[in-house]
PDB file of C-alpha atoms in Angstrom:
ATOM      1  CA  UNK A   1      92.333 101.176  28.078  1.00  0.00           C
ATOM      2  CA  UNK A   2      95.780 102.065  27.712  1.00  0.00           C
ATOM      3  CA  UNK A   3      97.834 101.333  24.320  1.00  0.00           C
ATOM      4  CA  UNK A   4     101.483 100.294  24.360  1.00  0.00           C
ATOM      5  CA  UNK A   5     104.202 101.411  22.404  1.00  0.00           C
ATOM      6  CA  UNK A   6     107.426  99.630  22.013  1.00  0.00           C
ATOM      7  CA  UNK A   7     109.229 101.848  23.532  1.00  0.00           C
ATOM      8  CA  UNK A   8     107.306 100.781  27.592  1.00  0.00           C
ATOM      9  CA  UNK A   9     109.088  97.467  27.078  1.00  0.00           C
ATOM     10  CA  UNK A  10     112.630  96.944  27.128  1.00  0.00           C
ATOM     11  CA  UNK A  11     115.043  93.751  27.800  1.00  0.00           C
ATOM     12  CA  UNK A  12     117.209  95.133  30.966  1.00  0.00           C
ATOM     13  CA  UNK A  13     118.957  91.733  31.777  1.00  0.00           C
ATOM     14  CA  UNK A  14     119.972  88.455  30.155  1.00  0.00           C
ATOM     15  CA  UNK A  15     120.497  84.934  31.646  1.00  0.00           C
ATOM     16  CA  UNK A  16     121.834  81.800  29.338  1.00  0.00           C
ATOM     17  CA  UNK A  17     121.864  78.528  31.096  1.00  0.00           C
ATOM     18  CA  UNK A  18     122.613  75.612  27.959  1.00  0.00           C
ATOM     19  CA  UNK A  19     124.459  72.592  26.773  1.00  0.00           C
ATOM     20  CA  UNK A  20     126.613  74.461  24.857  1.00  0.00           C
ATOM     21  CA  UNK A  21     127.923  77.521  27.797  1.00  0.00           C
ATOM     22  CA  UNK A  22     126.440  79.248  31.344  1.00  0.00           C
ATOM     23  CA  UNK A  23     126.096  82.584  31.278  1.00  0.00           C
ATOM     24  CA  UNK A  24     126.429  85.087  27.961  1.00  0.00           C
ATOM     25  CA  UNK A  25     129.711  85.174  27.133  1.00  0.00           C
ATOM     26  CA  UNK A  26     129.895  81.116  27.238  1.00  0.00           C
ATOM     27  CA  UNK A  27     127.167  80.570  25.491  1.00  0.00           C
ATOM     28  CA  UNK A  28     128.195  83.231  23.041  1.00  0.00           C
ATOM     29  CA  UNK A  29     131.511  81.769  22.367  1.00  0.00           C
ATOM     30  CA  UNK A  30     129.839  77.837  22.151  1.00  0.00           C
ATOM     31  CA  UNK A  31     127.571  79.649  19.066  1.00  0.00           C
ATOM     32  CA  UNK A  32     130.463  81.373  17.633  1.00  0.00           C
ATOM     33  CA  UNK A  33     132.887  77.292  17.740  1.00  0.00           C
ATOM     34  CA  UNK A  34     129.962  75.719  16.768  1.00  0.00           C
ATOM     35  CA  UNK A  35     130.127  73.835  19.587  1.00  0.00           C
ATOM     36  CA  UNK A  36     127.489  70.736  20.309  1.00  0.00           C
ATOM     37  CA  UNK A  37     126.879  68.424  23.200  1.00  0.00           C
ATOM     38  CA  UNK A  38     124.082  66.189  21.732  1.00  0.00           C
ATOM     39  CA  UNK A  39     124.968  63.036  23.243  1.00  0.00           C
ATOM     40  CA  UNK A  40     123.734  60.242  25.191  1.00  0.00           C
ATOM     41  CA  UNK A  41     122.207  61.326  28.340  1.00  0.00           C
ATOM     42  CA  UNK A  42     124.810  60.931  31.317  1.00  0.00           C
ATOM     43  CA  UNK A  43     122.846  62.284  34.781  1.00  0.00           C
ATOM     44  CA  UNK A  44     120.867  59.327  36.750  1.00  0.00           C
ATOM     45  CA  UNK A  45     117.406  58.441  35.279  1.00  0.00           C
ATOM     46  CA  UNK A  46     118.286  59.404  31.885  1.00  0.00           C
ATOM     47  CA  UNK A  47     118.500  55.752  30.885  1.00  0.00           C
ATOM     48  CA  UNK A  48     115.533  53.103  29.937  1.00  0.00           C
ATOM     49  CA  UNK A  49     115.849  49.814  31.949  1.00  0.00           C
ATOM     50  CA  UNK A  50     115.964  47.762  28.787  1.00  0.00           C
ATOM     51  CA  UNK A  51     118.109  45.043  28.676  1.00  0.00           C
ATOM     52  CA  UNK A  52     119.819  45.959  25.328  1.00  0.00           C
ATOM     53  CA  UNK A  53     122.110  49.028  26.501  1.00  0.00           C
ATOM     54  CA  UNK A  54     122.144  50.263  22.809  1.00  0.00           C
ATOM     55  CA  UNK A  55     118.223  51.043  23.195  1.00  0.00           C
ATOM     56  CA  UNK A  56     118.829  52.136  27.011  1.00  0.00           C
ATOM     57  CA  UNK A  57     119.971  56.084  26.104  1.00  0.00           C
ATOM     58  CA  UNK A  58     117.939  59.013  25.624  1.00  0.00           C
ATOM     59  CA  UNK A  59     119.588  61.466  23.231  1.00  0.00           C
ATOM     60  CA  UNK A  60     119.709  64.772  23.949  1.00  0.00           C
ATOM     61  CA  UNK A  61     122.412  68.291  24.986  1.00  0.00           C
ATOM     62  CA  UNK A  62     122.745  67.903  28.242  1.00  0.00           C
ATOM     63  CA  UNK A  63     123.291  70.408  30.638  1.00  0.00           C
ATOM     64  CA  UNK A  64     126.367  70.003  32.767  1.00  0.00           C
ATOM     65  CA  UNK A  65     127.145  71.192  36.038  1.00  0.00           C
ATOM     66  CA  UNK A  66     125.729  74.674  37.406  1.00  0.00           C
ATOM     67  CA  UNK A  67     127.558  77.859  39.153  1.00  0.00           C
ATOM     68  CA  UNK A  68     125.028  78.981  41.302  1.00  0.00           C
ATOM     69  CA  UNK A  69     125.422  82.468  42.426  1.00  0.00           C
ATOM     70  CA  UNK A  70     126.480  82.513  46.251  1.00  0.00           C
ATOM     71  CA  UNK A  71     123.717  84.638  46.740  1.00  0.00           C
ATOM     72  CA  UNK A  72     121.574  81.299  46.356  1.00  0.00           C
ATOM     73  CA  UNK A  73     121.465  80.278  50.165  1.00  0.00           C
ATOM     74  CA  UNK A  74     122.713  76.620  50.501  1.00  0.00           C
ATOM     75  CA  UNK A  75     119.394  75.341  52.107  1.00  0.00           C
ATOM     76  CA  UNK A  76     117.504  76.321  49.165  1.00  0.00           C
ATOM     77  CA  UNK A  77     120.596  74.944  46.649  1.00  0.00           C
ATOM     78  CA  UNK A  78     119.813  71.822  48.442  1.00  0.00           C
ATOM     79  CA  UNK A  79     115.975  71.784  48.006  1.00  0.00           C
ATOM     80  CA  UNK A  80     115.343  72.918  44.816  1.00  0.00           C
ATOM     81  CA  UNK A  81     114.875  70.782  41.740  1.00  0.00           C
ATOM     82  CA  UNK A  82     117.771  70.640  39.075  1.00  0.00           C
ATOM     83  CA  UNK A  83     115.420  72.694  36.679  1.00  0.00           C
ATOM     84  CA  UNK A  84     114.896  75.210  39.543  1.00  0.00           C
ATOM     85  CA  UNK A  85     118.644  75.587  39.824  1.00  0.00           C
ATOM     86  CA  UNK A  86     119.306  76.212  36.442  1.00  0.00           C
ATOM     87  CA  UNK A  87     116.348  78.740  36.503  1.00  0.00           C
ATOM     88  CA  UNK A  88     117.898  80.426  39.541  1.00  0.00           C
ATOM     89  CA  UNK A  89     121.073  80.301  37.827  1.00  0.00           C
ATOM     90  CA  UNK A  90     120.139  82.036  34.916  1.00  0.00           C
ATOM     91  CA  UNK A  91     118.456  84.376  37.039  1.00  0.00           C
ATOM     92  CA  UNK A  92     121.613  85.296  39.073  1.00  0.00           C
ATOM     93  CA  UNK A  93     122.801  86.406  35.444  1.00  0.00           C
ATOM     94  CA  UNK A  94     120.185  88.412  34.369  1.00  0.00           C
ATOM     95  CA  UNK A  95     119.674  90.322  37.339  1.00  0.00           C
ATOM     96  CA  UNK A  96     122.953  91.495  37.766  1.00  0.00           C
ATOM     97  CA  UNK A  97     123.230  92.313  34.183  1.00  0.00           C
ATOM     98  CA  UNK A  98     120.009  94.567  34.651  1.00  0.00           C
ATOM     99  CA  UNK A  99     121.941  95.839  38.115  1.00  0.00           C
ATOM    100  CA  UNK A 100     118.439  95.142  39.834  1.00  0.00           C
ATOM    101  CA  UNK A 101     119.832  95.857  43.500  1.00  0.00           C
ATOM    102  CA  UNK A 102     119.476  99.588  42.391  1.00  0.00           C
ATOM    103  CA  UNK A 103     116.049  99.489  41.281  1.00  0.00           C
ATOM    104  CA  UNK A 104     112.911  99.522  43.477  1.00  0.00           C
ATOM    105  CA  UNK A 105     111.259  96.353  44.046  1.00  0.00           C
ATOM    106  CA  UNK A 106     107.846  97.132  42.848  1.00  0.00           C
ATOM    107  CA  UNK A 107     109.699  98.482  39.268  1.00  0.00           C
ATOM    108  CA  UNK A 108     110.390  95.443  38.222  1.00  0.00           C
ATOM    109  CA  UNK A 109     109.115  92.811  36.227  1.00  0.00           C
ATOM    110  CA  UNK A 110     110.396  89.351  35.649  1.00  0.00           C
ATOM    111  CA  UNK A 111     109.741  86.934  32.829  1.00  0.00           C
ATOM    112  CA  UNK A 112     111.122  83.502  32.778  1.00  0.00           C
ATOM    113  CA  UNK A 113     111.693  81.255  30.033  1.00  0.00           C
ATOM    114  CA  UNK A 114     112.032  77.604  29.219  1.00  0.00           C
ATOM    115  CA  UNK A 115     110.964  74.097  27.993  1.00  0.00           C
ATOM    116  CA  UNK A 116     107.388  73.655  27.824  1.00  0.00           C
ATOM    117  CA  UNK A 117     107.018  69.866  27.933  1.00  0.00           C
ATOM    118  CA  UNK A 118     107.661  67.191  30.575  1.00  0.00           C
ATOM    119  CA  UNK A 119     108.933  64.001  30.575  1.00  0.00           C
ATOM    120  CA  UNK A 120     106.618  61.668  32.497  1.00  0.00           C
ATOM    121  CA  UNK A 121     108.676  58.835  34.816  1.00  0.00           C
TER     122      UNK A 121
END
């Protein structure tokens, strides 16, 4: 079996997609105000149907709205879920960071990141 050294793995590209900024630099500069956007939850379904509006909001930083690369075809911008287009958005930033159009297809590796729990309607 082959070992690994540190040096066969390397971070080529980077993608931010948060409350706070889209893309690097955004999200760079959001860190570097100390900006936060934990709030009451503003996009539809984000709200308990409890009478008493004061227990109706879930907290959390919301994401606002995403730049989509143009490179994301409209018919899939229009099917895919809002977590898909923040994945695809973050994406879009990575791999032109990593300037993936010049490398071979079957060079490259992808790794995706993200929440690991679901919220259950």
């Amino acid at each position: 079996m082959r070992s690994f050294e540190r040096r066969d793995l390397f971070v080529s590209g980077l993608g931010v997609v948060s409350a706070i900024g889209q893309g690097r630099k955004d999200f760079l500069q959001g860190l570097m105000e100390g900006r936060q956007r934990f709030a009451a939850m503003q996009r539809p379904g984000r709200q308990r149907p409890e009478a008493d509006p004061a227990l109706s909001l879930f907290l959390g930083a919301e994401i606002g709205e995403l730049g989509l690369s143009d490179r994301v075809s409209p018919s899939l911008q229009r099917a895919a879920s809002w977590s898909g287009k923040a994945a695809l958005a973050a994406l879009g930033e990575a791999w032109l960071d990593a300037c993936l159009d010049e490398v071979p297809p079957h060079r490259i590796g992808l790794v995706v990141g993200g929440p690991t729990s679901s919220s259950a309607s």
